[in-house]
Coordinates of C-alpha atoms in Angstrom, one line a residue:
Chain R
X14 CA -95.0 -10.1 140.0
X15 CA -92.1 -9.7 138.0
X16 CA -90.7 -12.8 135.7
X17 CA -87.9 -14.1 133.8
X18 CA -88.8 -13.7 129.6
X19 CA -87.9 -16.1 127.0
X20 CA -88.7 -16.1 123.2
X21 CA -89.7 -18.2 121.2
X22 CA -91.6 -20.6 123.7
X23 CA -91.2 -23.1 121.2
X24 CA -88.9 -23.9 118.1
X25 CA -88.0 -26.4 115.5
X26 CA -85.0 -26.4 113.2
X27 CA -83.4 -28.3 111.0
X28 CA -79.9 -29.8 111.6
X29 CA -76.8 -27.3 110.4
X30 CA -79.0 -24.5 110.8
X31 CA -78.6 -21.6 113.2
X32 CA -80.8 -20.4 115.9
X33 CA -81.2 -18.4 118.6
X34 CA -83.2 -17.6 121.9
X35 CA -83.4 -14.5 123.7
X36 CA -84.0 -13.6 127.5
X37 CA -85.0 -10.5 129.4
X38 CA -84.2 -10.8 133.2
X39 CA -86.0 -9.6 136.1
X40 CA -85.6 -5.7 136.2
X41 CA -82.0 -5.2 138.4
X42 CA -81.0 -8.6 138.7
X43 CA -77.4 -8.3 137.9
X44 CA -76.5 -11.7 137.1
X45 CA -78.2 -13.9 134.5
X46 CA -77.7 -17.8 133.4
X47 CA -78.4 -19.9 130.3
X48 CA -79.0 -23.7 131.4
X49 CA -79.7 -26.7 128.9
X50 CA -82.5 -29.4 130.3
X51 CA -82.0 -32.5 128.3
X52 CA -85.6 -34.6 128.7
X53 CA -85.4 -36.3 132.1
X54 CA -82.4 -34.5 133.7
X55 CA -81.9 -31.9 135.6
X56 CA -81.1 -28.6 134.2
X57 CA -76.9 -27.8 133.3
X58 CA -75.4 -24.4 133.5
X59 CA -74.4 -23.4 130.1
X60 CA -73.2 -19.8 130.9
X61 CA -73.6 -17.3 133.6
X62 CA -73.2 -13.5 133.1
X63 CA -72.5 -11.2 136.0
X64 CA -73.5 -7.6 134.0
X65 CA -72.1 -7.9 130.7
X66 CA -69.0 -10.1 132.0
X67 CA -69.3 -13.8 131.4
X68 CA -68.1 -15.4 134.7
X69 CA -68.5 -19.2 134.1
X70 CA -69.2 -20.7 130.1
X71 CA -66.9 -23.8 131.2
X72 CA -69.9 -26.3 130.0
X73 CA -70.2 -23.9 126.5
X74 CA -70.0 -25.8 123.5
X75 CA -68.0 -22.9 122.4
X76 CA -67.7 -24.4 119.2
X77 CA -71.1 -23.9 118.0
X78 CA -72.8 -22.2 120.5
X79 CA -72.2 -18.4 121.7
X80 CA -74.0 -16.0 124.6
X81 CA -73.9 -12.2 124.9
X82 CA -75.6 -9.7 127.1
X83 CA -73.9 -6.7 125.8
X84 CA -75.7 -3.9 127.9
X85 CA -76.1 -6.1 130.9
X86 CA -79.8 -6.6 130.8
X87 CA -80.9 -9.4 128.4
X88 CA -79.0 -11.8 126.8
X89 CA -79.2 -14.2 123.3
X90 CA -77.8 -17.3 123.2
X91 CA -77.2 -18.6 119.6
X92 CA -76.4 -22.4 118.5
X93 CA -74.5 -22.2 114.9
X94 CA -74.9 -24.9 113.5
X95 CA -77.6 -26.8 115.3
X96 CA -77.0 -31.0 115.5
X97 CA -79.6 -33.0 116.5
X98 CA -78.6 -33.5 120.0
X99 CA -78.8 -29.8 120.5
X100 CA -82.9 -30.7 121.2
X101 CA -83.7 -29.4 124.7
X102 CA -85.3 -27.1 126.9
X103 CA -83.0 -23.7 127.0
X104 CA -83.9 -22.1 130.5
X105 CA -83.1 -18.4 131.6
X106 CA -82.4 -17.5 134.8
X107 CA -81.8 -14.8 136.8
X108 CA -80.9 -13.1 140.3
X109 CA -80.1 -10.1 142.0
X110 CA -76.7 -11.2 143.1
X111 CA -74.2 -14.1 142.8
X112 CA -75.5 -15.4 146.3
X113 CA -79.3 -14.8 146.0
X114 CA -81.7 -17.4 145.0
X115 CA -82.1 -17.8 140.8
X116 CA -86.2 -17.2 139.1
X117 CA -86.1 -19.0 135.5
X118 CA -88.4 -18.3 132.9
X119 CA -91.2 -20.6 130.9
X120 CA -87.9 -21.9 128.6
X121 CA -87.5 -22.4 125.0
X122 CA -88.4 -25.4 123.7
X123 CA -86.1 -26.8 120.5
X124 CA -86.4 -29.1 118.4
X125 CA -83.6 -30.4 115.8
X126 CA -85.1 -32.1 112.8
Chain Z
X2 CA -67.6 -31.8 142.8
X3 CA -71.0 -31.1 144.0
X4 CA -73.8 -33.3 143.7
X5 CA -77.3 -34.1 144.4
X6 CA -79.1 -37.3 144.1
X7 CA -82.4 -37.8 144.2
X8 CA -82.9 -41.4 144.5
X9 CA -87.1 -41.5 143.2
X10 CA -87.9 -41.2 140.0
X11 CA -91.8 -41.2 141.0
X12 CA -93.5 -40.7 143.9
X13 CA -97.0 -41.8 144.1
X14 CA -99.8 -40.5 147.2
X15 CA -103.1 -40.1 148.1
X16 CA -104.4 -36.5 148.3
X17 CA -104.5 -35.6 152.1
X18 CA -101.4 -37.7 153.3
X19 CA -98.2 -36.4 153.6
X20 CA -95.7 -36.3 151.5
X21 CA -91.9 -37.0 151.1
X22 CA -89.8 -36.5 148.2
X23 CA -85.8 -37.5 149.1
X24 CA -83.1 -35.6 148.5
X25 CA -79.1 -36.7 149.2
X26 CA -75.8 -34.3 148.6
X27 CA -72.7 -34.3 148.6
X28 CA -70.0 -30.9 148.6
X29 CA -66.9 -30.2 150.0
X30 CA -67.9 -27.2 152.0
X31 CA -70.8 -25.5 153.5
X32 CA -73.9 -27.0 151.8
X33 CA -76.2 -24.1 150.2
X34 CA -79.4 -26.3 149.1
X35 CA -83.1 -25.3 147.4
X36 CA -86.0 -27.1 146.1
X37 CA -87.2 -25.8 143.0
X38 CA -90.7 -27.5 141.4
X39 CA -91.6 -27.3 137.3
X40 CA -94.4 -27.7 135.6
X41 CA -95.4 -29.3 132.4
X42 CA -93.5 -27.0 129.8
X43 CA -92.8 -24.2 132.2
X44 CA -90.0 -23.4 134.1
X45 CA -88.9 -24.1 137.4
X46 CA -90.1 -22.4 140.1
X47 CA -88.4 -21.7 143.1
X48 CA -89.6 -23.2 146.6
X49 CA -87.3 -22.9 149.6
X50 CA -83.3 -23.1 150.6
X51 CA -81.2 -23.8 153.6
X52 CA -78.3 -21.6 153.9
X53 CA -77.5 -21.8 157.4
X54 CA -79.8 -21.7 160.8
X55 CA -82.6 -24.1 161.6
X56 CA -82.9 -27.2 160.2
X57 CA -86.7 -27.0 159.3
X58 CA -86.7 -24.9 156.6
X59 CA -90.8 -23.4 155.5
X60 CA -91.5 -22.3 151.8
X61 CA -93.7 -22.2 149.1
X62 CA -97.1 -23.5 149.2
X63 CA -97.2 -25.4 152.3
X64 CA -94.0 -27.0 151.4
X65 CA -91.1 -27.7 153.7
X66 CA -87.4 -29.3 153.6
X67 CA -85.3 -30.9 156.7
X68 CA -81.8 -29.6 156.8
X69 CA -80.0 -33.5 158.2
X70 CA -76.0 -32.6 158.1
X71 CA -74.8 -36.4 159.3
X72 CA -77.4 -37.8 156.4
X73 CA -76.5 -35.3 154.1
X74 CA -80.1 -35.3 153.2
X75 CA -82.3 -32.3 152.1
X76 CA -85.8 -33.8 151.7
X77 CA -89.1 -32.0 150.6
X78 CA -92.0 -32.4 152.8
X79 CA -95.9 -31.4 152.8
X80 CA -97.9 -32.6 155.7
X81 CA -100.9 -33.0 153.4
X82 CA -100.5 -33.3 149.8
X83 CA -103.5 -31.9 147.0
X84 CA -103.7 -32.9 143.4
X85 CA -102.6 -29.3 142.2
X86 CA -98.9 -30.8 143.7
X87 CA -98.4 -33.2 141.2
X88 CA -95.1 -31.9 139.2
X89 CA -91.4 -32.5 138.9
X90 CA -89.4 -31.5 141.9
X91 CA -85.4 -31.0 141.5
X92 CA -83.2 -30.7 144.9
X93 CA -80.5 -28.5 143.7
X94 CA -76.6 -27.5 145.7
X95 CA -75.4 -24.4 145.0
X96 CA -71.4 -24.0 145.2
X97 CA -69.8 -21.8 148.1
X98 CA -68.8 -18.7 146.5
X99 CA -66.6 -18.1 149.4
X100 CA -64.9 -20.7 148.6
X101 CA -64.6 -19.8 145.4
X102 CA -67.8 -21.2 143.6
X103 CA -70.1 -18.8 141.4
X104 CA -73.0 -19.5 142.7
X105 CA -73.4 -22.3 140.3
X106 CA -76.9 -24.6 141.2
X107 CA -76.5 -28.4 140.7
X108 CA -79.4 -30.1 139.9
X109 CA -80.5 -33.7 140.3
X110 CA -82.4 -35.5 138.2
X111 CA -85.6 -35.1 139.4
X112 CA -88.9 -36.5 141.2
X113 CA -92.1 -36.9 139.6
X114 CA -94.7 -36.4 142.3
X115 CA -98.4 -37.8 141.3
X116 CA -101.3 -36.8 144.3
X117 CA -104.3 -39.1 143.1
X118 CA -107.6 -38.5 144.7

């Protein structure tokens, strides 16, 4: 069955350094998110691509963080500089179509020190 | 604004008894809801959705959801709940692209369901 990839499963930085998470998306799903799961909430779209074309980054930091999927298959999300209340699970996600259901990955787990 | 609320933070039951886990929403047009469950450190996994059509909606593993439009309620069901159950469940809306949404999933906070034996 095909899945969602994410690397690194796990990672720790330090605060004010950079970082970044990559995601391969099911083979032909067209449209790919980035959410944020803060421990005990639910997850929060952070940026959803349709192809290469970012349709929705309205809850971006865009500040310090920054997404690109510039062939419109995976995708790297990349937090510059990292603060300590960047720590969360990142989860991919994505789907064949804007209306079809979304399949996440295993996440990336970070941790700001 | 779309929302969910999931009013449980834990749900406790004996394996072999049913199960509920609540679900509540709230959107300004046609309600587009799904059930997705997570493991410890994985990601979620999707188990059913109500677009339109009956309101009993089957999925996953035994699992079902009751579509109730005067409630606005969405809640998770399993006639007979098993130890391998025990995860977080999240009831999530997903905004009506014909109306202009992107297919954007709400999530709510999310149920801690424990099956003991």
């Amino acid at each position: 069955e095909a899945e969602v990839a994410q690397s690194p499963r796990y990672k720790i930085t330090e605060k004010s350094q950079a970082v970044a998470f990559w995601c391969d998306p099911i083979s032909g799903h067209a449209t790919l998110y980035w959410y944020r799961q803060i421990l005990g909430q639910g997850p929060e779209l952070l940026v959803q691509f349709q192809d290469e074309s970012v349709v929705d980054d309205s809850q971006l930091p865009k500040d310090r963080f920054s997404a690109e999927r510039l062939k419109g298959v995976d995708s790297t999300l990349k937090i510059q500089p990292a603060e300590l209340g960047d720590s969360a699970m990142y989860l991919c996600a994505s789907s064949l179509g804007r209306r079809q259901e979304q399949y996440f990955g295993p996440g990336t787990r970070l941790t700001v020190t | 604004a779309q929302s969910v609320a999931q009013p449980e933070d834990q749900v406790n039951v004996a394996e072999g008894n049913p199960l509920t886990v609540k679900c509540t929403y709230s959107v300004s047009g046609n309600p587009y809801l799904f059930w997705y469950v997570q493991y410890p450190n994985r990601g979620l996994q999707f188990l059913l959705k109500y677009i339109t059509g009956d309101n009993l909606v089957k999925g996953s593993y035994g699992f079902e959801a009751e579509f109730n439009k005067s409630q606005t309620s969405f809640h998770l069901k399993k006639p007979s709940a098993l130890v391998s159950d025990s995860a977080l469940y999240f009831c999530a809306v997903r905004d009506d692209i014909l109306t202009g949404g992107g297919n954007k999933l709400t999530f709510g906070t999310g149920t801690q369901l424990k099956v003991e034996l």
